[in-house]
Short mmCIF file of C-alpha atoms in Angstrom, two decimals:
data_model
loop_
_atom_site.label_atom_id
_atom_site.label_comp_id
_atom_site.label_asym_id
_atom_site.label_seq_id
_atom_site.Cartn_x
_atom_site.Cartn_y
_atom_site.Cartn_z
CA MET A 1 -3.57 -8.60 -1.25
CA ASN A 2 -6.58 -7.73 -3.37
CA GLY A 3 -5.09 -8.78 -6.69
CA PRO A 4 -1.86 -9.98 -8.31
CA LEU A 5 0.75 -7.52 -9.46
CA SER A 6 1.37 -7.91 -13.18
CA MET A 7 1.86 -5.89 -16.32
CA SER A 8 -0.94 -3.44 -17.10
CA ALA A 9 -1.34 -1.41 -20.26
CA THR A 10 -4.43 0.48 -19.07
CA GLU A 11 -3.90 4.21 -18.72
CA SER A 12 -6.25 6.41 -16.67
CA ARG A 13 -6.83 10.13 -16.99
CA ALA A 14 -6.38 12.10 -13.81
CA ALA A 15 -6.37 15.74 -12.84
CA ILE A 16 -3.46 16.32 -10.48
CA ILE A 17 -3.28 18.86 -7.69
CA VAL A 18 0.14 18.93 -6.12
CA GLY A 19 0.77 20.54 -2.77
CA SER A 20 3.86 20.71 -0.60
CA GLN A 21 5.48 17.32 -0.25
CA GLY A 22 5.92 17.61 3.49
CA GLU A 23 9.17 16.53 5.11
CA SER A 24 12.54 17.42 3.67
CA LEU A 25 13.81 14.66 1.43
CA ALA A 26 17.46 15.49 2.13
CA CYS A 27 18.16 12.40 4.20
CA ARG A 28 19.51 8.95 3.56
CA GLU A 29 16.36 6.97 4.20
CA PRO A 30 14.65 5.53 1.11
CA LEU A 31 11.82 7.76 -0.07
CA VAL A 32 8.44 6.18 0.66
CA ALA A 33 5.19 7.35 -0.91
CA VAL A 34 2.37 6.52 1.49
CA PHE A 35 -0.57 6.01 -0.83
CA ILE A 36 -4.22 6.20 0.28
CA LEU A 37 -7.14 5.52 -2.07
CA ASN A 38 -10.34 7.45 -1.35
CA TRP A 39 -13.88 6.88 -2.54
CA ARG A 40 -16.68 8.81 -0.83
CA GLU A 41 -14.96 8.69 2.58
CA PRO A 42 -13.12 12.01 2.96
CA ASP A 43 -13.37 12.03 6.75
CA ALA A 44 -11.73 8.61 7.07
CA THR A 45 -9.07 9.56 4.55
CA ILE A 46 -8.29 12.85 6.31
CA ALA A 47 -7.96 10.99 9.63
CA CYS A 48 -5.64 8.48 7.97
CA VAL A 49 -3.47 11.27 6.54
CA GLN A 50 -3.15 12.84 9.98
CA ALA A 51 -2.13 9.48 11.45
CA VAL A 52 0.47 8.94 8.72
CA ARG A 53 2.05 12.26 9.63
CA GLY A 54 2.79 10.79 13.05
CA LEU A 55 4.77 7.84 11.72
CA ASP A 56 8.34 7.38 12.89
CA TYR A 57 9.71 7.80 9.36
CA ALA A 58 10.90 11.14 8.05
CA ASN A 59 11.55 10.63 4.33
CA LYS A 60 7.98 10.14 3.16
CA LEU A 61 5.39 11.87 1.06
CA ILE A 62 1.65 11.27 1.06
CA VAL A 63 -0.25 10.54 -2.14
CA VAL A 64 -4.05 10.50 -2.05
CA VAL A 65 -6.02 9.33 -5.07
CA ASP A 66 -9.70 10.19 -5.14
CA ASN A 67 -11.62 7.63 -7.19
CA GLY A 68 -14.39 9.74 -8.67
CA SER A 69 -16.06 11.01 -5.50
CA ALA A 70 -18.52 13.90 -5.36
CA PRO A 71 -17.14 17.47 -5.59
CA ALA A 72 -17.68 18.08 -1.86
CA ALA A 73 -15.42 15.16 -0.96
CA VAL A 74 -12.73 16.35 -3.36
CA ALA A 75 -12.97 19.86 -1.92
CA ALA A 76 -12.44 18.50 1.60
CA LEU A 77 -9.36 16.57 0.50
CA SER A 78 -7.97 19.56 -1.41
CA ARG A 79 -7.82 21.52 1.84
CA LEU A 80 -5.22 19.10 3.21
CA GLU A 81 -1.74 20.60 3.19
CA GLY A 82 1.42 18.74 2.38
CA ILE A 83 -0.04 15.99 0.21
CA VAL A 84 -0.15 15.09 -3.47
CA LEU A 85 -3.80 14.77 -4.49
CA VAL A 86 -4.77 12.99 -7.71
CA CYS A 87 -8.43 13.21 -8.72
CA ASN A 88 -9.83 10.60 -11.10
CA ALA A 89 -12.76 11.78 -13.21
CA ALA A 90 -14.55 8.46 -12.61
CA ASN A 91 -14.39 5.49 -10.27
CA LEU A 92 -11.71 3.24 -11.77
CA GLY A 93 -12.24 0.47 -9.22
CA PHE A 94 -9.70 -0.65 -6.65
CA THR A 95 -7.00 -1.84 -9.04
CA GLY A 96 -7.46 1.06 -11.44
CA GLY A 97 -7.25 3.60 -8.64
CA VAL A 98 -4.22 1.90 -7.14
CA ASN A 99 -2.42 1.89 -10.48
CA VAL A 100 -2.93 5.66 -10.80
CA GLY A 101 -1.35 6.11 -7.38
CA LEU A 102 1.52 3.75 -8.12
CA ARG A 103 2.40 5.56 -11.33
CA GLU A 104 2.23 8.94 -9.60
CA ALA A 105 4.51 7.69 -6.80
CA MET A 106 7.03 6.40 -9.32
CA LYS A 107 7.01 9.77 -11.13
CA LEU A 108 7.75 11.45 -7.81
CA GLY A 109 10.84 9.26 -7.35
CA ALA A 110 9.61 6.95 -4.58
CA ASP A 111 11.82 4.00 -3.72
CA HIS A 112 8.84 2.22 -2.13
CA VAL A 113 5.08 2.74 -2.07
CA TRP A 114 3.09 1.91 1.05
CA LEU A 115 -0.48 1.12 0.02
CA LEU A 116 -2.58 1.90 3.10
CA ASN A 117 -6.32 1.48 3.56
CA ASN A 118 -7.97 4.70 4.68
CA ASP A 119 -9.54 2.87 7.66
CA ALA A 120 -6.30 1.24 8.79
CA ALA A 121 -4.59 2.23 12.04
CA THR A 122 -0.87 1.61 12.33
CA GLU A 123 1.75 1.81 15.04
CA PRO A 124 4.31 4.64 14.58
CA GLY A 125 7.22 2.28 13.85
CA THR A 126 5.50 -0.01 11.34
CA LEU A 127 6.67 1.71 8.17
CA ARG A 128 10.27 1.86 9.37
CA LYS A 129 10.25 -1.89 10.03
CA LEU A 130 8.75 -2.68 6.62
CA VAL A 131 11.34 -0.54 4.83
CA ALA A 132 14.17 -2.22 6.75
CA ILE A 133 12.90 -5.64 5.67
CA ALA A 134 12.56 -4.60 2.02
CA GLU A 135 16.01 -3.00 1.98
CA ALA A 136 17.67 -6.03 3.58
CA ASP A 137 17.08 -8.39 0.64
CA PRO A 138 16.79 -7.32 -3.02
CA ARG A 139 14.61 -10.37 -3.72
CA ILE A 140 11.80 -8.91 -1.60
CA GLY A 141 9.17 -7.03 -3.60
CA LEU A 142 6.28 -6.93 -1.14
CA ALA A 143 6.17 -6.57 2.63
CA SER A 144 3.13 -6.53 4.89
CA PRO A 145 2.66 -6.26 8.64
CA VAL A 146 0.51 -8.73 10.54
CA ILE A 147 -3.09 -7.50 10.36
CA HIS A 148 -5.14 -7.21 13.57
CA ASP A 149 -8.82 -6.44 14.12
CA SER A 150 -9.23 -3.32 16.24
CA ALA A 151 -12.06 -5.07 18.10
CA ALA A 152 -9.66 -7.80 19.27
CA PRO A 153 -6.15 -6.35 18.87
CA GLU A 154 -4.45 -9.00 21.00
CA LYS A 155 -4.96 -11.71 18.34
CA PRO A 156 -3.73 -11.58 14.72
CA LEU A 157 -6.43 -11.53 12.07
CA PHE A 158 -4.19 -12.24 9.06
CA CYS A 159 -0.54 -13.20 8.73
CA LEU A 160 -0.22 -14.78 5.29
CA GLY A 161 -2.17 -16.52 2.55
CA LEU A 162 -1.30 -19.32 0.14
CA PHE A 163 -2.37 -19.81 -3.46
CA ASP A 164 -3.32 -23.35 -4.51
CA ARG A 165 -2.09 -23.71 -8.08
CA ARG A 166 -3.99 -26.95 -8.65
CA GLY A 167 -7.37 -26.01 -7.24
CA LEU A 168 -6.95 -22.29 -7.96
CA GLY A 169 -8.11 -21.53 -4.43
CA THR A 170 -6.56 -19.73 -1.50
CA THR A 171 -6.14 -20.30 2.20
CA GLN A 172 -4.87 -18.03 4.95
CA THR A 173 -3.49 -18.20 8.46
CA ASP A 174 -3.49 -16.03 11.56
CA ASP A 175 -0.62 -18.05 13.09
CA PRO A 176 2.79 -16.31 12.77
CA GLY A 177 4.63 -19.62 13.07
CA GLU A 178 2.63 -21.19 10.27
CA ALA A 179 3.14 -18.08 8.14
CA ARG A 180 6.92 -18.34 8.57
CA ARG A 181 6.81 -21.99 7.57
CA TRP A 182 4.76 -21.24 4.47
CA LEU A 183 7.20 -18.52 3.46
CA ALA A 184 10.13 -20.89 3.89
CA GLU A 185 8.52 -23.81 2.06
CA ARG A 186 6.35 -22.11 -0.60
CA PRO A 187 7.55 -18.54 -1.14
CA ASP A 188 6.23 -18.40 -4.71
CA ASP A 189 2.67 -19.14 -3.54
CA ALA A 190 2.50 -16.55 -0.74
CA ILE A 191 -0.34 -14.02 -0.70
CA VAL A 192 -0.49 -10.74 1.21
CA PHE A 193 -3.39 -8.30 1.43
CA GLY A 194 -3.36 -4.68 0.29
CA THR A 195 -4.35 -3.37 3.72
CA ALA A 196 -0.90 -1.97 4.53
CA LEU A 197 1.26 -3.29 1.70
CA LEU A 198 4.76 -2.02 0.95
CA ILE A 199 5.62 -2.31 -2.77
CA THR A 200 9.20 -1.78 -3.90
CA ARG A 201 10.17 0.24 -6.95
CA ARG A 202 12.20 -2.70 -8.24
CA LEU A 203 9.09 -4.90 -8.27
CA PHE A 204 6.99 -2.26 -10.02
CA SER A 205 9.77 -1.70 -12.57
CA ALA A 206 9.91 -5.44 -13.24
CA ILE A 207 6.23 -6.32 -13.60
CA GLY A 208 4.16 -3.14 -13.57
CA GLY A 209 0.90 -2.52 -11.74
CA PHE A 210 -2.20 -4.48 -10.80
CA ASP A 211 -4.35 -6.32 -13.33
CA GLU A 212 -7.40 -4.25 -14.25
#
């Protein structure tokens, strides 16, 4: 994860363009807002949106936050149908842009927010599995899949990180077995990346957004 989740009092101005929210929400699955942050990469973001539409999860909406890109990039994103587009007047940085998207998702009634990098590729069933994990235990606030490099997909790139409270450093592992052991032994020190991070509403309600 790119930064800790904690209380944030910073408010950002955004012009909001709301389109159709896509799939019917009249089903029993938790509502997930798939959130993609864009900055000067409209083609990658558009490709990511199209991939998200193919996920094996019906009760979702797609929120795209543009972080102060040029007008041409915003115009390209505005032509996407079935998304919620939020346009920041300036680049608020990663955490600032993410917080805008998180607040928008909460306003739209999302039970979970899936923070997804615009260059990330995901298997169709990934979101469903993450939601099932988050729903199974109310103590879970964050859930992340194992991250693989597309150049070597057979081997995990990142499973879990650990925070060293004494040295204030971090370490990470690509070994699923080691990651499970760390979670069992040191759950309060676990670190996950924001590459494809599911954030529950209950966590956001408890501690707010990212530090800015």
